[in-house]
Amino acid sequence: MATEASKIQPQRTVEADCLTAKVLVLDDDASFRMLARAILEPAGFEVLESENVHHCFTQLREQAIDAVILDMVMPDRDGFEALREMKELFPEIRVVAVSGAAESDLYLTVSAQLGADASLDKAKIGALCPLLLVVLDR
């Protein structure tokens, strides 16, 4: 009987999987990265940060990451180029495009056409955690 009991594995719920997800915040703005971390970590997400696309791709190659919060406007490489390459090299990673630029509606619309799983105006950062739960549940 003990053998049978040891074979029983606890069932993991989708919500539990989401709450243990590893999320990489890619943004050149340190304040936004810090704010995203302050919102996501209390909800149980493991949060990594990257200030540029090159560092982000290094992290994606070195470890399993479930989702990327991707700023669409950055100085070194724009988010459009990064999103295209990310979806090509790492198609399983969920991407939430974010923008706080004056033309953010346009940037976020284009990001959806390029394969972003969701988008969010930075002014609505409070919705990041529930949005990630939905994106990771797909």
PDB file of C-alpha atoms in Angstrom, residues 17-127:
ATOM      1  CA  ASP A  17       1.910  27.032 -12.573  1.00  0.00           C
ATOM      2  CA  CYS A  18       1.387  30.720 -13.391  1.00  0.00           C
ATOM      3  CA  LEU A  19       2.364  31.809  -9.921  1.00  0.00           C
ATOM      4  CA  THR A  20       5.674  29.985 -10.192  1.00  0.00           C
ATOM      5  CA  ALA A  21       6.381  31.341 -13.667  1.00  0.00           C
ATOM      6  CA  LYS A  22       9.679  33.011 -14.474  1.00  0.00           C
ATOM      7  CA  VAL A  23       9.154  36.427 -16.075  1.00  0.00           C
ATOM      8  CA  LEU A  24      11.818  38.586 -17.719  1.00  0.00           C
ATOM      9  CA  VAL A  25      11.160  42.334 -17.763  1.00  0.00           C
ATOM     10  CA  LEU A  26      12.974  43.916 -20.726  1.00  0.00           C
ATOM     11  CA  ASP A  27      12.953  47.700 -20.457  1.00  0.00           C
ATOM     12  CA  ASP A  28      15.647  50.376 -20.613  1.00  0.00           C
ATOM     13  CA  ASP A  29      13.825  52.255 -17.827  1.00  0.00           C
ATOM     14  CA  ALA A  30      15.072  50.995 -14.438  1.00  0.00           C
ATOM     15  CA  SER A  31      12.064  52.549 -12.665  1.00  0.00           C
ATOM     16  CA  PHE A  32       9.625  50.541 -14.784  1.00  0.00           C
ATOM     17  CA  ARG A  33      11.576  47.328 -14.179  1.00  0.00           C
ATOM     18  CA  MET A  34      11.524  48.005 -10.438  1.00  0.00           C
ATOM     19  CA  LEU A  35       7.775  48.738 -10.487  1.00  0.00           C
ATOM     20  CA  ALA A  36       7.029  45.561 -12.489  1.00  0.00           C
ATOM     21  CA  ARG A  37       9.071  43.535  -9.995  1.00  0.00           C
ATOM     22  CA  ALA A  38       7.191  45.129  -7.064  1.00  0.00           C
ATOM     23  CA  ILE A  39       3.884  44.083  -8.647  1.00  0.00           C
ATOM     24  CA  LEU A  40       4.833  40.577  -9.801  1.00  0.00           C
ATOM     25  CA  GLU A  41       6.987  39.183  -6.979  1.00  0.00           C
ATOM     26  CA  PRO A  42       4.303  39.415  -4.259  1.00  0.00           C
ATOM     27  CA  ALA A  43       2.031  37.409  -6.592  1.00  0.00           C
ATOM     28  CA  GLY A  44       4.632  34.625  -6.670  1.00  0.00           C
ATOM     29  CA  PHE A  45       6.316  35.293 -10.008  1.00  0.00           C
ATOM     30  CA  GLU A  46      10.079  34.923 -10.255  1.00  0.00           C
ATOM     31  CA  VAL A  47      11.241  38.158 -11.885  1.00  0.00           C
ATOM     32  CA  LEU A  48      14.401  38.714 -13.906  1.00  0.00           C
ATOM     33  CA  GLU A  49      15.415  42.030 -15.432  1.00  0.00           C
ATOM     34  CA  SER A  50      17.181  43.120 -18.574  1.00  0.00           C
ATOM     35  CA  GLU A  51      17.951  46.657 -19.681  1.00  0.00           C
ATOM     36  CA  ASN A  52      18.680  45.845 -23.333  1.00  0.00           C
ATOM     37  CA  VAL A  53      17.818  43.332 -26.059  1.00  0.00           C
ATOM     38  CA  HIS A  54      21.289  41.777 -26.179  1.00  0.00           C
ATOM     39  CA  HIS A  55      21.215  40.933 -22.458  1.00  0.00           C
ATOM     40  CA  CYS A  56      17.639  39.643 -22.806  1.00  0.00           C
ATOM     41  CA  PHE A  57      18.603  37.157 -25.531  1.00  0.00           C
ATOM     42  CA  THR A  58      21.568  36.006 -23.457  1.00  0.00           C
ATOM     43  CA  GLN A  59      19.201  35.271 -20.570  1.00  0.00           C
ATOM     44  CA  LEU A  60      16.711  33.503 -22.864  1.00  0.00           C
ATOM     45  CA  ARG A  61      19.470  31.214 -24.119  1.00  0.00           C
ATOM     46  CA  GLU A  62      20.778  30.431 -20.627  1.00  0.00           C
ATOM     47  CA  GLN A  63      17.567  29.610 -18.746  1.00  0.00           C
ATOM     48  CA  ALA A  64      13.937  28.660 -19.144  1.00  0.00           C
ATOM     49  CA  ILE A  65      11.741  31.751 -19.087  1.00  0.00           C
ATOM     50  CA  ASP A  66       7.963  31.588 -19.327  1.00  0.00           C
ATOM     51  CA  ALA A  67       7.137  35.162 -20.316  1.00  0.00           C
ATOM     52  CA  VAL A  68       8.803  38.400 -21.366  1.00  0.00           C
ATOM     53  CA  ILE A  69       7.464  41.878 -20.628  1.00  0.00           C
ATOM     54  CA  LEU A  70       8.843  43.714 -23.676  1.00  0.00           C
ATOM     55  CA  ASP A  71       9.134  47.496 -23.975  1.00  0.00           C
ATOM     56  CA  MET A  72       8.473  48.413 -27.597  1.00  0.00           C
ATOM     57  CA  VAL A  73      10.603  51.581 -27.594  1.00  0.00           C
ATOM     58  CA  MET A  74      14.249  51.210 -26.548  1.00  0.00           C
ATOM     59  CA  PRO A  75      17.435  52.978 -27.613  1.00  0.00           C
ATOM     60  CA  ASP A  76      19.591  50.052 -28.798  1.00  0.00           C
ATOM     61  CA  ARG A  77      17.086  47.901 -30.720  1.00  0.00           C
ATOM     62  CA  ASP A  78      13.392  48.534 -31.003  1.00  0.00           C
ATOM     63  CA  GLY A  79      10.850  46.158 -29.577  1.00  0.00           C
ATOM     64  CA  PHE A  80       9.485  45.256 -33.022  1.00  0.00           C
ATOM     65  CA  GLU A  81      12.783  43.777 -34.134  1.00  0.00           C
ATOM     66  CA  ALA A  82      13.257  42.070 -30.773  1.00  0.00           C
ATOM     67  CA  LEU A  83       9.719  40.624 -30.828  1.00  0.00           C
ATOM     68  CA  ARG A  84      10.147  39.197 -34.336  1.00  0.00           C
ATOM     69  CA  GLU A  85      13.431  37.536 -33.406  1.00  0.00           C
ATOM     70  CA  MET A  86      12.122  36.335 -30.023  1.00  0.00           C
ATOM     71  CA  LYS A  87       9.097  34.611 -31.589  1.00  0.00           C
ATOM     72  CA  GLU A  88      11.325  33.040 -34.230  1.00  0.00           C
ATOM     73  CA  LEU A  89      13.955  31.697 -31.812  1.00  0.00           C
ATOM     74  CA  PHE A  90      11.753  31.028 -28.767  1.00  0.00           C
ATOM     75  CA  PRO A  91       8.190  30.479 -30.057  1.00  0.00           C
ATOM     76  CA  GLU A  92       6.980  28.969 -26.775  1.00  0.00           C
ATOM     77  CA  ILE A  93       7.709  32.117 -24.739  1.00  0.00           C
ATOM     78  CA  ARG A  94       4.735  34.340 -24.027  1.00  0.00           C
ATOM     79  CA  VAL A  95       5.304  38.033 -24.732  1.00  0.00           C
ATOM     80  CA  VAL A  96       3.475  40.998 -23.245  1.00  0.00           C
ATOM     81  CA  ALA A  97       4.325  44.152 -25.184  1.00  0.00           C
ATOM     82  CA  VAL A  98       4.336  47.395 -23.204  1.00  0.00           C
ATOM     83  CA  SER A  99       4.736  51.013 -24.207  1.00  0.00           C
ATOM     84  CA  GLY A 100       4.518  54.382 -22.559  1.00  0.00           C
ATOM     85  CA  ALA A 101       5.379  56.372 -25.681  1.00  0.00           C
ATOM     86  CA  ALA A 102       3.083  59.029 -27.130  1.00  0.00           C
ATOM     87  CA  GLU A 103       2.186  56.635 -29.987  1.00  0.00           C
ATOM     88  CA  SER A 104       1.737  53.634 -27.682  1.00  0.00           C
ATOM     89  CA  ASP A 105      -1.609  52.613 -29.231  1.00  0.00           C
ATOM     90  CA  LEU A 106       0.063  52.235 -32.626  1.00  0.00           C
ATOM     91  CA  TYR A 107       3.074  50.391 -31.189  1.00  0.00           C
ATOM     92  CA  LEU A 108       0.896  47.977 -29.237  1.00  0.00           C
ATOM     93  CA  THR A 109      -1.368  47.293 -32.235  1.00  0.00           C
ATOM     94  CA  VAL A 110       1.639  46.472 -34.409  1.00  0.00           C
ATOM     95  CA  SER A 111       3.098  44.283 -31.659  1.00  0.00           C
ATOM     96  CA  ALA A 112      -0.042  42.122 -31.736  1.00  0.00           C
ATOM     97  CA  GLN A 113       0.386  41.659 -35.493  1.00  0.00           C
ATOM     98  CA  LEU A 114       3.998  40.585 -34.906  1.00  0.00           C
ATOM     99  CA  GLY A 115       3.017  37.881 -32.421  1.00  0.00           C
ATOM    100  CA  ALA A 116       2.790  39.489 -28.986  1.00  0.00           C
ATOM    101  CA  ASP A 117       0.432  37.466 -26.811  1.00  0.00           C
ATOM    102  CA  ALA A 118      -0.906  40.621 -25.133  1.00  0.00           C
ATOM    103  CA  SER A 119      -0.168  44.315 -24.838  1.00  0.00           C
ATOM    104  CA  LEU A 120      -0.425  46.904 -22.103  1.00  0.00           C
ATOM    105  CA  ASP A 121      -0.024  50.655 -21.914  1.00  0.00           C
ATOM    106  CA  LYS A 122       2.504  51.410 -19.169  1.00  0.00           C
ATOM    107  CA  ALA A 123      -0.017  53.782 -17.566  1.00  0.00           C
ATOM    108  CA  LYS A 124      -2.101  50.670 -16.752  1.00  0.00           C
ATOM    109  CA  ILE A 125       0.736  48.774 -15.021  1.00  0.00           C
ATOM    110  CA  GLY A 126      -1.617  47.727 -12.220  1.00  0.00           C
ATOM    111  CA  ALA A 127      -3.230  45.274 -14.673  1.00  0.00           C
TER     112      ALA A 127
END
